[in-house]
GROMACS .gro file of N, CA and C in nm:
model
  519
    1LEU      N    1   4.714  -2.937  -5.608
    1LEU     CA    2   4.633  -3.002  -5.505
    1LEU      C    3   4.505  -3.058  -5.566
    2LEU      N    4   4.436  -2.976  -5.645
    2LEU     CA    5   4.309  -3.021  -5.700
    2LEU      C    6   4.327  -3.120  -5.815
    3THR      N    7   4.423  -3.095  -5.903
    3THR     CA    8   4.441  -3.183  -6.018
    3THR      C    9   4.551  -3.285  -5.998
    4GLY      N   10   4.636  -3.265  -5.902
    4GLY     CA   11   4.750  -3.354  -5.882
    4GLY      C   12   4.720  -3.476  -5.800
    5GLY      N   13   4.601  -3.488  -5.744
    5GLY     CA   14   4.566  -3.605  -5.667
    5GLY      C   15   4.610  -3.602  -5.522
    6LEU      N   16   4.671  -3.494  -5.477
    6LEU     CA   17   4.711  -3.484  -5.337
    6LEU      C   18   4.591  -3.448  -5.251
    7ASP      N   19   4.588  -3.501  -5.130
    7ASP     CA   20   4.484  -3.456  -5.039
    7ASP      C   21   4.542  -3.346  -4.949
    8TRP      N   22   4.455  -3.276  -4.882
    8TRP     CA   23   4.497  -3.160  -4.804
    8TRP      C   24   4.591  -3.197  -4.691
    9GLU      N   25   4.582  -3.320  -4.638
    9GLU     CA   26   4.669  -3.360  -4.528
    9GLU      C   27   4.814  -3.370  -4.569
   10ARG      N   28   4.841  -3.386  -4.698
   10ARG     CA   29   4.978  -3.393  -4.747
   10ARG      C   30   5.015  -3.269  -4.828
   11SER      N   31   4.932  -3.166  -4.822
   11SER     CA   32   4.959  -3.046  -4.900
   11SER      C   33   5.063  -2.956  -4.835
   12GLY      N   34   5.080  -2.967  -4.706
   12GLY     CA   35   5.173  -2.879  -4.634
   12GLY      C   36   5.318  -2.906  -4.665
   13LEU      N   37   5.401  -2.811  -4.628
   13LEU     CA   38   5.545  -2.826  -4.645
   13LEU      C   39   5.593  -2.951  -4.572
   14GLU      N   40   5.689  -3.018  -4.630
   14GLU     CA   41   5.739  -3.141  -4.570
   14GLU      C   42   5.809  -3.112  -4.438
   15PRO      N   43   5.824  -3.215  -4.354
   15PRO     CA   44   5.899  -3.196  -4.230
   15PRO      C   45   6.035  -3.135  -4.258
   16GLY      N   46   6.077  -3.047  -4.171
   16GLY     CA   47   6.201  -2.973  -4.188
   16GLY      C   48   6.173  -2.824  -4.202
   17HIS      N   49   6.052  -2.791  -4.244
   17HIS     CA   50   6.009  -2.651  -4.249
   17HIS      C   51   5.933  -2.624  -4.119
   18ALA      N   52   5.989  -2.539  -4.036
   18ALA     CA   53   5.932  -2.518  -3.902
   18ALA      C   54   5.906  -2.370  -3.874
   19GLU      N   55   5.841  -2.304  -3.967
   19GLU     CA   56   5.807  -2.164  -3.947
   19GLU      C   57   5.687  -2.152  -3.852
   20ALA      N   58   5.674  -2.039  -3.790
   20ALA     CA   59   5.567  -2.016  -3.692
   20ALA      C   60   5.437  -1.972  -3.756
   21ASP      N   61   5.432  -1.958  -3.886
   21ASP     CA   62   5.314  -1.905  -3.954
   21ASP      C   63   5.182  -1.973  -3.916
   22PRO      N   64   5.174  -2.106  -3.904
   22PRO     CA   65   5.044  -2.168  -3.872
   22PRO      C   66   4.987  -2.127  -3.737
   23VAL      N   67   5.070  -2.078  -3.648
   23VAL     CA   68   5.022  -2.039  -3.515
   23VAL      C   69   4.918  -1.927  -3.525
   24SER      N   70   4.922  -1.849  -3.630
   24SER     CA   71   4.825  -1.740  -3.644
   24SER      C   72   4.683  -1.792  -3.667
   25ARG      N   73   4.669  -1.918  -3.704
   25ARG     CA   74   4.536  -1.978  -3.722
   25ARG      C   75   4.481  -2.040  -3.594
   26VAL      N   76   4.560  -2.042  -3.490
   26VAL     CA   77   4.526  -2.113  -3.367
   26VAL      C   78   4.418  -2.046  -3.281
   27PRO      N   79   4.416  -1.915  -3.264
   27PRO     CA   80   4.323  -1.856  -3.167
   27PRO      C   81   4.176  -1.895  -3.183
   28ALA      N   82   4.125  -1.896  -3.303
   28ALA     CA   83   3.984  -1.930  -3.322
   28ALA      C   84   3.955  -2.072  -3.275
   29THR      N   85   4.042  -2.165  -3.309
   29THR     CA   86   4.024  -2.304  -3.267
   29THR      C   87   4.036  -2.317  -3.115
   30ALA      N   88   4.133  -2.249  -3.059
   30ALA     CA   89   4.153  -2.256  -2.913
   30ALA      C   90   4.031  -2.204  -2.838
   31LEU      N   91   3.975  -2.096  -2.886
   31LEU     CA   92   3.857  -2.040  -2.819
   31LEU      C   93   3.735  -2.128  -2.840
   32TRP      N   94   3.722  -2.185  -2.957
   32TRP     CA   95   3.606  -2.271  -2.987
   32TRP      C   96   3.610  -2.399  -2.903
   33ASP      N   97   3.727  -2.460  -2.894
   33ASP     CA   98   3.742  -2.590  -2.826
   33ASP      C   99   3.804  -2.579  -2.687
   34HIS      N  100   3.797  -2.463  -2.624
   34HIS     CA  101   3.873  -2.442  -2.501
   34HIS      C  102   3.837  -2.538  -2.387
   35GLN      N  103   3.722  -2.602  -2.392
   35GLN     CA  104   3.684  -2.694  -2.285
   35GLN      C  105   3.715  -2.840  -2.317
   36ASP      N  106   3.763  -2.866  -2.438
   36ASP     CA  107   3.791  -3.004  -2.478
   36ASP      C  108   3.932  -3.010  -2.537
   37MET      N  109   4.029  -3.043  -2.454
   37MET     CA  110   4.170  -3.044  -2.494
   37MET      C  111   4.197  -3.138  -2.611
   38ASP      N  112   4.138  -3.256  -2.609
   38ASP     CA  113   4.162  -3.352  -2.717
   38ASP      C  114   4.111  -3.298  -2.850
   39ALA      N  115   3.989  -3.249  -2.852
   39ALA     CA  116   3.933  -3.193  -2.976
   39ALA      C  117   4.014  -3.072  -3.021
   40MET      N  118   4.054  -2.988  -2.927
   40MET     CA  119   4.131  -2.870  -2.961
   40MET      C  120   4.263  -2.909  -3.029
   41CYS      N  121   4.335  -3.003  -2.970
   41CYS     CA  122   4.463  -3.046  -3.029
   41CYS      C  123   4.442  -3.109  -3.166
   42ASP      N  124   4.336  -3.188  -3.181
   42ASP     CA  125   4.308  -3.249  -3.311
   42ASP      C  126   4.277  -3.142  -3.416
   43HIS      N  127   4.194  -3.045  -3.380
   43HIS     CA  128   4.157  -2.940  -3.475
   43HIS      C  129   4.274  -2.848  -3.508
   44VAL      N  130   4.357  -2.820  -3.410
   44VAL     CA  131   4.476  -2.739  -3.436
   44VAL      C  132   4.570  -2.815  -3.531
   45ALA      N  133   4.584  -2.944  -3.512
   45ALA     CA  134   4.670  -3.024  -3.599
   45ALA      C  135   4.618  -3.023  -3.743
   46VAL      N  136   4.487  -3.035  -3.759
   46VAL     CA  137   4.428  -3.030  -3.893
   46VAL      C  138   4.459  -2.896  -3.959
   47SER      N  139   4.437  -2.790  -3.886
   47SER     CA  140   4.463  -2.655  -3.940
   47SER      C  141   4.610  -2.635  -3.972
   48THR      N  142   4.697  -2.684  -3.888
   48THR     CA  143   4.842  -2.667  -3.908
   48THR      C  144   4.892  -2.746  -4.027
   49ARG      N  145   4.844  -2.867  -4.043
   49ARG     CA  146   4.893  -2.954  -4.150
   49ARG      C  147   4.858  -2.903  -4.290
   50ILE      N  148   4.769  -2.808  -4.300
   50ILE     CA  149   4.738  -2.751  -4.432
   50ILE      C  150   4.863  -2.689  -4.492
   51THR      N  151   4.946  -2.630  -4.407
   51THR     CA  152   5.067  -2.565  -4.460
   51THR      C  153   5.197  -2.625  -4.409
   52HIS      N  154   5.196  -2.694  -4.295
   52HIS     CA  155   5.320  -2.746  -4.235
   52HIS      C  156   5.294  -2.884  -4.173
   53ARG      N  157   5.386  -2.976  -4.199
   53ARG     CA  158   5.374  -3.110  -4.142
   53ARG      C  159   5.482  -3.141  -4.040
   54ASP      N  160   5.567  -3.046  -4.008
   54ASP     CA  161   5.676  -3.068  -3.914
   54ASP      C  162   5.621  -3.081  -3.771
   55HIS      N  163   5.673  -3.179  -3.698
   55HIS     CA  164   5.626  -3.205  -3.561
   55HIS      C  165   5.649  -3.085  -3.468
   56ARG      N  166   5.753  -3.006  -3.493
   56ARG     CA  167   5.779  -2.890  -3.408
   56ARG      C  168   5.671  -2.784  -3.427
   57VAL      N  169   5.626  -2.766  -3.548
   57VAL     CA  170   5.519  -2.669  -3.575
   57VAL      C  171   5.390  -2.715  -3.510
   58LEU      N  172   5.361  -2.845  -3.522
   58LEU     CA  173   5.242  -2.900  -3.458
   58LEU      C  174   5.248  -2.879  -3.306
   59ALA      N  175   5.363  -2.904  -3.245
   59ALA     CA  176   5.379  -2.887  -3.101
   59ALA      C  177   5.361  -2.742  -3.059
   60CYS      N  178   5.420  -2.652  -3.135
   60CYS     CA  179   5.410  -2.509  -3.100
   60CYS      C  180   5.267  -2.457  -3.119
   61ALA      N  181   5.200  -2.502  -3.223
   61ALA     CA  182   5.062  -2.462  -3.244
   61ALA      C  183   4.973  -2.516  -3.132
   62ALA      N  184   4.994  -2.642  -3.094
   62ALA     CA  185   4.915  -2.701  -2.985
   62ALA      C  186   4.943  -2.631  -2.852
   63ALA      N  187   5.068  -2.598  -2.826
   63ALA     CA  188   5.103  -2.528  -2.702
   63ALA      C  189   5.038  -2.390  -2.697
   64THR      N  190   5.042  -2.321  -2.809
   64THR     CA  191   4.980  -2.188  -2.815
   64THR      C  192   4.829  -2.198  -2.794
   65ALA      N  193   4.766  -2.296  -2.857
   65ALA     CA  194   4.623  -2.316  -2.839
   65ALA      C  195   4.589  -2.346  -2.694
   66ALA      N  196   4.669  -2.429  -2.630
   66ALA     CA  197   4.645  -2.462  -2.489
   66ALA      C  198   4.660  -2.340  -2.401
   67ALA      N  199   4.756  -2.254  -2.431
   67ALA     CA  200   4.774  -2.131  -2.353
   67ALA      C  201   4.651  -2.041  -2.367
   68ILE      N  202   4.603  -2.026  -2.488
   68ILE     CA  203   4.485  -1.942  -2.512
   68ILE      C  204   4.362  -2.004  -2.445
   69ALA      N  205   4.344  -2.134  -2.461
   69ALA     CA  206   4.229  -2.203  -2.402
   69ALA      C  207   4.232  -2.195  -2.250
   70SER      N  208   4.350  -2.205  -2.193
   70SER     CA  209   4.363  -2.195  -2.048
   70SER      C  210   4.315  -2.059  -1.998
   71ASN      N  211   4.351  -1.956  -2.071
   71ASN     CA  212   4.307  -1.821  -2.032
   71ASN      C  213   4.158  -1.800  -2.051
   72ALA      N  214   4.099  -1.872  -2.145
   72ALA     CA  215   3.955  -1.860  -2.167
   72ALA      C  216   3.875  -1.925  -2.054
   73GLN      N  217   3.939  -2.014  -1.980
   73GLN     CA  218   3.869  -2.089  -1.876
   73GLN      C  219   3.890  -2.038  -1.735
   74THR      N  220   3.982  -1.948  -1.716
   74THR     CA  221   4.014  -1.907  -1.580
   74THR      C  222   4.037  -1.756  -1.573
   75GLU      N  223   4.011  -1.701  -1.458
   75GLU     CA  224   4.036  -1.559  -1.438
   75GLU      C  225   4.170  -1.534  -1.369
   76GLU      N  226   4.224  -1.638  -1.308
   76GLU     CA  227   4.351  -1.624  -1.235
   76GLU      C  228   4.451  -1.726  -1.288
   77LEU      N  229   4.569  -1.679  -1.321
   77LEU     CA  230   4.673  -1.767  -1.371
   77LEU      C  231   4.734  -1.847  -1.256
   78ILE      N  232   4.729  -1.977  -1.268
   78ILE     CA  233   4.797  -2.067  -1.175
   78ILE      C  234   4.907  -2.133  -1.256
   79LEU      N  235   5.030  -2.096  -1.229
   79LEU     CA  236   5.143  -2.131  -1.314
   79LEU      C  237   5.153  -2.281  -1.341
   80GLY      N  238   5.146  -2.363  -1.239
   80GLY     CA  239   5.162  -2.507  -1.257
   80GLY      C  240   5.055  -2.565  -1.348
   81ALA      N  241   4.930  -2.529  -1.324
   81ALA     CA  242   4.820  -2.580  -1.407
   81ALA      C  243   4.833  -2.531  -1.551
   82PHE      N  244   4.870  -2.404  -1.567
   82PHE     CA  245   4.888  -2.347  -1.700
   82PHE      C  246   4.998  -2.421  -1.776
   83LEU      N  247   5.114  -2.438  -1.713
   83LEU     CA  248   5.227  -2.503  -1.780
   83LEU      C  249   5.199  -2.650  -1.807
   84ASP      N  250   5.127  -2.718  -1.717
   84ASP     CA  251   5.091  -2.858  -1.741
   84ASP      C  252   5.003  -2.870  -1.865
   85ARG      N  253   4.910  -2.777  -1.880
   85ARG     CA  254   4.820  -2.781  -1.995
   85ARG      C  255   4.896  -2.751  -2.125
   86VAL      N  256   4.980  -2.649  -2.122
   86VAL     CA  257   5.057  -2.612  -2.241
   86VAL      C  258   5.154  -2.724  -2.278
   87SER      N  259   5.224  -2.777  -2.180
   87SER     CA  260   5.318  -2.885  -2.205
   87SER      C  261   5.247  -3.011  -2.252
   88GLY      N  262   5.133  -3.041  -2.193
   88GLY     CA  263   5.056  -3.159  -2.233
   88GLY      C  264   5.014  -3.153  -2.378
   89ALA      N  265   4.972  -3.037  -2.423
   89ALA     CA  266   4.933  -3.021  -2.563
   89ALA      C  267   5.054  -3.039  -2.654
   90ALA      N  268   5.165  -2.978  -2.619
   90ALA     CA  269   5.287  -2.988  -2.701
   90ALA      C  270   5.341  -3.130  -2.703
   91SER      N  271   5.326  -3.203  -2.593
   91SER     CA  272   5.385  -3.338  -2.583
   91SER      C  273   5.324  -3.436  -2.682
   92ARG      N  274   5.208  -3.407  -2.734
   92ARG     CA  275   5.147  -3.495  -2.835
   92ARG      C  276   5.233  -3.502  -2.962
   93TYR      N  277   5.314  -3.397  -2.983
   93TYR     CA  278   5.387  -3.385  -3.109
   93TYR      C  279   5.538  -3.376  -3.093
   94ASP      N  280   5.586  -3.320  -2.982
   94ASP     CA  281   5.731  -3.304  -2.966
   94ASP      C  282   5.768  -3.296  -2.819
   95PRO      N  283   5.847  -3.392  -2.769
   95PRO     CA  284   5.884  -3.392  -2.627
   95PRO      C  285   5.978  -3.278  -2.590
   96VAL      N  286   6.058  -3.230  -2.683
   96VAL     CA  287   6.150  -3.120  -2.653
   96VAL      C  288   6.073  -2.991  -2.625
   97VAL      N  289   5.974  -2.962  -2.706
   97VAL     CA  290   5.891  -2.842  -2.684
   97VAL      C  291   5.814  -2.857  -2.553
   98ALA      N  292   5.762  -2.975  -2.527
   98ALA     CA  293   5.688  -2.999  -2.402
   98ALA      C  294   5.777  -2.975  -2.281
   99GLU      N  295   5.897  -3.027  -2.284
   99GLU     CA  296   5.991  -3.009  -2.172
   99GLU      C  297   6.030  -2.863  -2.156
  100ALA      N  298   6.048  -2.794  -2.267
  100ALA     CA  299   6.083  -2.651  -2.259
  100ALA      C  300   5.971  -2.572  -2.192
  101CYS      N  301   5.848  -2.611  -2.215
  101CYS     CA  302   5.735  -2.543  -2.151
  101CYS      C  303   5.737  -2.564  -2.000
  102LEU      N  304   5.773  -2.683  -1.957
  102LEU     CA  305   5.778  -2.712  -1.814
  102LEU      C  306   5.895  -2.643  -1.744
  103ASP      N  307   5.989  -2.593  -1.822
  103ASP     CA  308   6.108  -2.527  -1.767
  103ASP      C  309   6.084  -2.378  -1.738
  104PHE      N  310   5.965  -2.327  -1.762
  104PHE     CA  311   5.941  -2.184  -1.744
  104PHE      C  312   5.963  -2.131  -1.602
  105PRO      N  313   5.937  -2.205  -1.496
  105PRO     CA  314   5.969  -2.148  -1.365
  105PRO      C  315   6.116  -2.107  -1.355
  106ARG      N  316   6.207  -2.186  -1.411
  106ARG     CA  317   6.349  -2.150  -1.411
  106ARG      C  318   6.376  -2.037  -1.509
  107ILE      N  319   6.318  -2.045  -1.626
  107ILE     CA  320   6.343  -1.945  -1.730
  107ILE      C  321   6.298  -1.806  -1.685
  108LEU      N  322   6.189  -1.800  -1.612
  108LEU     CA  323   6.139  -1.670  -1.565
  108LEU      C  324   6.234  -1.603  -1.468
  109SER      N  325   6.326  -1.679  -1.410
  109SER     CA  326   6.425  -1.620  -1.319
  109SER      C  327   6.546  -1.565  -1.394
  110LEU      N  328   6.556  -1.593  -1.523
  110LEU     CA  329   6.668  -1.544  -1.603
  110LEU      C  330   6.644  -1.400  -1.646
  111SER      N  331   6.751  -1.332  -1.682
  111SER     CA  332   6.734  -1.199  -1.742
  111SER      C  333   6.666  -1.218  -1.877
  112GLU      N  334   6.606  -1.112  -1.925
  112GLU     CA  335   6.537  -1.119  -2.053
  112GLU      C  336   6.632  -1.164  -2.165
  113TYR      N  337   6.751  -1.107  -2.167
  113TYR     CA  338   6.849  -1.142  -2.270
  113TYR      C  339   6.882  -1.292  -2.264
  114ARG      N  340   6.910  -1.343  -2.144
  114ARG     CA  341   6.946  -1.484  -2.130
  114ARG      C  342   6.829  -1.575  -2.165
  115ALA      N  343   6.708  -1.535  -2.130
  115ALA     CA  344   6.591  -1.616  -2.164
  115ALA      C  345   6.575  -1.626  -2.316
  116LEU      N  346   6.589  -1.515  -2.385
  116LEU     CA  347   6.574  -1.516  -2.530
  116LEU      C  348   6.684  -1.599  -2.597
  117ARG      N  349   6.806  -1.589  -2.546
  117ARG     CA  350   6.915  -1.672  -2.601
  117ARG      C  351   6.889  -1.820  -2.572
  118HIS      N  352   6.833  -1.848  -2.457
  118HIS     CA  353   6.800  -1.987  -2.422
  118HIS      C  354   6.699  -2.045  -2.522
  119PHE      N  355   6.597  -1.968  -2.557
  119PHE     CA  356   6.497  -2.016  -2.652
  119PHE      C  357   6.560  -2.049  -2.787
  120GLU      N  358   6.657  -1.969  -2.827
  120GLU     CA  359   6.724  -1.993  -2.954
  120GLU      C  360   6.809  -2.121  -2.952
  121SER      N  361   6.850  -2.163  -2.832
  121SER     CA  362   6.935  -2.282  -2.821
  121SER      C  363   6.856  -2.412  -2.814
  122ILE      N  364   6.725  -2.403  -2.797
  122ILE     CA  365   6.643  -2.523  -2.786
  122ILE      C  366   6.618  -2.579  -2.926
  123CYS      N  367   6.658  -2.701  -2.947
  123CYS     CA  368   6.636  -2.770  -3.073
  123CYS      C  369   6.685  -2.687  -3.193
  124PRO      N  370   6.814  -2.652  -3.194
  124PRO     CA  371   6.865  -2.566  -3.302
  124PRO      C  372   6.846  -2.630  -3.440
  125ASP      N  373   6.829  -2.545  -3.538
  125ASP     CA  374   6.808  -2.588  -3.675
  125ASP      C  375   6.885  -2.492  -3.765
  126ASP      N  376   6.971  -2.545  -3.850
  126ASP     CA  377   7.054  -2.461  -3.936
  126ASP      C  378   6.974  -2.375  -4.034
  127ARG      N  379   6.852  -2.414  -4.062
  127ARG     CA  380   6.768  -2.332  -4.152
  127ARG      C  381   6.730  -2.199  -4.089
  128TYR      N  382   6.728  -2.196  -3.957
  128TYR     CA  383   6.681  -2.078  -3.884
  128TYR      C  384   6.790  -2.032  -3.789
  129THR      N  385   6.855  -1.926  -3.824
  129THR     CA  386   6.964  -1.876  -3.741
  129THR      C  387   6.924  -1.742  -3.681
  130ALA      N  388   6.963  -1.723  -3.558
  130ALA     CA  389   6.934  -1.596  -3.490
  130ALA      C  390   7.014  -1.485  -3.558
  131THR      N  391   6.955  -1.369  -3.562
  131THR     CA  392   7.022  -1.254  -3.622
  131THR      C  393   7.018  -1.138  -3.525
  132GLU      N  394   7.093  -1.037  -3.556
  132GLU     CA  395   7.092  -0.915  -3.474
  132GLU      C  396   6.960  -0.840  -3.488
  133ASP      N  397   6.885  -0.870  -3.594
  133ASP     CA  398   6.757  -0.802  -3.619
  133ASP      C  399   6.645  -0.855  -3.531
  134GLY      N  400   6.667  -0.965  -3.464
  134GLY     CA  401   6.564  -1.024  -3.379
  134GLY      C  402   6.541  -1.169  -3.415
  135LEU      N  403   6.426  -1.220  -3.379
  135LEU     CA  404   6.395  -1.361  -3.400
  135LEU      C  405   6.372  -1.391  -3.547
  136ASP      N  406   6.410  -1.512  -3.584
  136ASP     CA  407   6.379  -1.565  -3.716
  136ASP      C  408   6.236  -1.621  -3.708
  137GLU      N  409   6.188  -1.681  -3.814
  137GLU     CA  410   6.053  -1.733  -3.814
  137GLU      C  411   6.042  -1.874  -3.754
  138TYR      N  412   6.150  -1.926  -3.698
  138TYR     CA  413   6.152  -2.060  -3.640
  138TYR      C  414   6.051  -2.070  -3.526
  139CYS      N  415   5.963  -2.167  -3.535
  139CYS     CA  416   5.848  -2.175  -3.445
  139CYS      C  417   5.883  -2.190  -3.297
  140ILE      N  418   5.989  -2.261  -3.264
  140ILE     CA  419   6.017  -2.286  -3.122
  140ILE      C  420   6.054  -2.159  -3.047
  141PRO      N  421   6.153  -2.081  -3.090
  141PRO     CA  422   6.181  -1.958  -3.016
  141PRO      C  423   6.067  -1.857  -3.022
  142VAL      N  424   5.995  -1.852  -3.132
  142VAL     CA  425   5.883  -1.758  -3.143
  142VAL      C  426   5.775  -1.793  -3.040
  143THR      N  427   5.738  -1.920  -3.035
  143THR     CA  428   5.633  -1.963  -2.942
  143THR      C  429   5.677  -1.944  -2.797
  144LEU      N  430   5.798  -1.987  -2.765
  144LEU     CA  431   5.844  -1.975  -2.627
  144LEU      C  432   5.862  -1.829  -2.586
  145THR      N  433   5.901  -1.744  -2.678
  145THR     CA  434   5.912  -1.601  -2.647
  145THR      C  435   5.775  -1.542  -2.616
  146ALA      N  436   5.675  -1.579  -2.694
  146ALA     CA  437   5.539  -1.528  -2.669
  146ALA      C  438   5.488  -1.575  -2.533
  147VAL      N  439   5.510  -1.702  -2.501
  147VAL     CA  440   5.468  -1.754  -2.370
  147VAL      C  441   5.546  -1.685  -2.258
  148TYR      N  442   5.673  -1.664  -2.278
  148TYR     CA  443   5.758  -1.597  -2.180
  148TYR      C  444   5.703  -1.457  -2.146
  149TYR      N  445   5.674  -1.380  -2.249
  149TYR     CA  446   5.624  -1.245  -2.224
  149TYR      C  447   5.485  -1.247  -2.164
  150PHE      N  448   5.404  -1.346  -2.201
  150PHE     CA  449   5.274  -1.358  -2.137
  150PHE      C  450   5.290  -1.388  -1.988
  151LEU      N  451   5.378  -1.480  -1.954
  151LEU     CA  452   5.395  -1.515  -1.813
  151LEU      C  453   5.456  -1.400  -1.732
  152ARG      N  454   5.531  -1.314  -1.796
  152ARG     CA  455   5.586  -1.197  -1.726
  152ARG      C  456   5.479  -1.091  -1.698
  153SER      N  457   5.376  -1.085  -1.782
  153SER     CA  458   5.269  -0.986  -1.766
  153SER      C  459   5.135  -1.049  -1.801
  154PRO      N  460   5.090  -1.147  -1.724
  154PRO     CA  461   4.972  -1.224  -1.764
  154PRO      C  462   4.840  -1.148  -1.769
  155TYR      N  463   4.834  -1.033  -1.709
  155TYR     CA  464   4.708  -0.958  -1.709
  155TYR      C  465   4.718  -0.829  -1.788
  156ARG      N  466   4.826  -0.814  -1.861
  156ARG     CA  467   4.848  -0.692  -1.940
  156ARG      C  468   4.880  -0.731  -2.085
  157TYR      N  469   4.777  -0.764  -2.160
  157TYR     CA  470   4.796  -0.817  -2.294
  157TYR      C  471   4.866  -0.719  -2.388
  158GLU      N  472   4.837  -0.590  -2.372
  158GLU     CA  473   4.904  -0.491  -2.457
  158GLU      C  474   5.055  -0.493  -2.433
  159LYS      N  475   5.096  -0.511  -2.308
  159LYS     CA  476   5.238  -0.518  -2.276
  159LYS      C  477   5.300  -0.644  -2.336
  160VAL      N  478   5.227  -0.753  -2.335
  160VAL     CA  479   5.277  -0.878  -2.394
  160VAL      C  480   5.303  -0.858  -2.544
  161ILE      N  481   5.206  -0.801  -2.612
  161ILE     CA  482   5.221  -0.777  -2.756
  161ILE      C  483   5.335  -0.680  -2.782
  162ASP      N  484   5.340  -0.574  -2.705
  162ASP     CA  485   5.447  -0.475  -2.721
  162ASP      C  486   5.584  -0.540  -2.699
  163SER      N  487   5.597  -0.622  -2.597
  163SER     CA  488   5.725  -0.688  -2.568
  163SER      C  489   5.765  -0.782  -2.681
  164CYS      N  490   5.669  -0.857  -2.733
  164CYS     CA  491   5.699  -0.948  -2.845
  164CYS      C  492   5.746  -0.869  -2.967
  165LEU      N  493   5.678  -0.761  -2.997
  165LEU     CA  494   5.717  -0.682  -3.114
  165LEU      C  495   5.853  -0.615  -3.097
  166ARG      N  496   5.886  -0.579  -2.974
  166ARG     CA  497   6.014  -0.515  -2.948
  166ARG      C  498   6.133  -0.611  -2.967
  167VAL      N  499   6.108  -0.741  -2.961
  167VAL     CA  500   6.214  -0.838  -2.985
  167VAL      C  501   6.265  -0.821  -3.128
  168GLY      N  502   6.175  -0.787  -3.216
  168GLY     CA  503   6.215  -0.765  -3.356
  168GLY      C  504   6.219  -0.893  -3.435
  169GLY      N  505   6.263  -0.881  -3.555
  169GLY     CA  506   6.270  -0.996  -3.644
  169GLY      C  507   6.134  -1.030  -3.698
  170ARG      N  508   6.106  -1.158  -3.703
  170ARG     CA  509   5.982  -1.206  -3.765
  170ARG      C  510   5.887  -1.266  -3.663
  171ILE      N  511   5.872  -1.206  -3.549
  171ILE     CA  512   5.784  -1.256  -3.445
  171ILE      C  513   5.644  -1.197  -3.461
  172THR      N  514   5.601  -1.177  -3.583
  172THR     CA  515   5.470  -1.119  -3.608
  172THR      C  516   5.357  -1.208  -3.561
  173THR      N  517   5.379  -1.337  -3.552
  173THR     CA  518   5.276  -1.429  -3.510
  173THR      C  519   5.242  -1.403  -3.365
   0.00000   0.00000   0.00000
């Protein structure tokens, strides 16, 4: 990077690598920019592109940031407003992720098993296959699973974290 003449915007993995790792950098930006959606999405994209340039990763990072920012601004979860904000952030980078976010009213009516299988079927990628051990590091199912568990227990953060960890696999983000 320093001697090769590359700039940081092209330092990330090329499109096709869609791991959820960059999402772990999102909370600080989401809290800092929680009142300015445009700035938040721009700053999340800058942070994400350091390691990943895939549009799915950008969409998942933006959706996660919007979810966090939404919670920083309100004391009561209003599902429609929350999903509009999350979907709006994701839509800047990937329409499939944005549409999946808007589908949560239906997804929340599914059993937990069916919801998790549904997330794995959205925008499948042969690089990331579901295993019996739990989720792979593929950003779309990881992000949607985290949002799913948050929406099931929006005022019990410990339960959300516990539920995500119980899924197993690589959902450490």
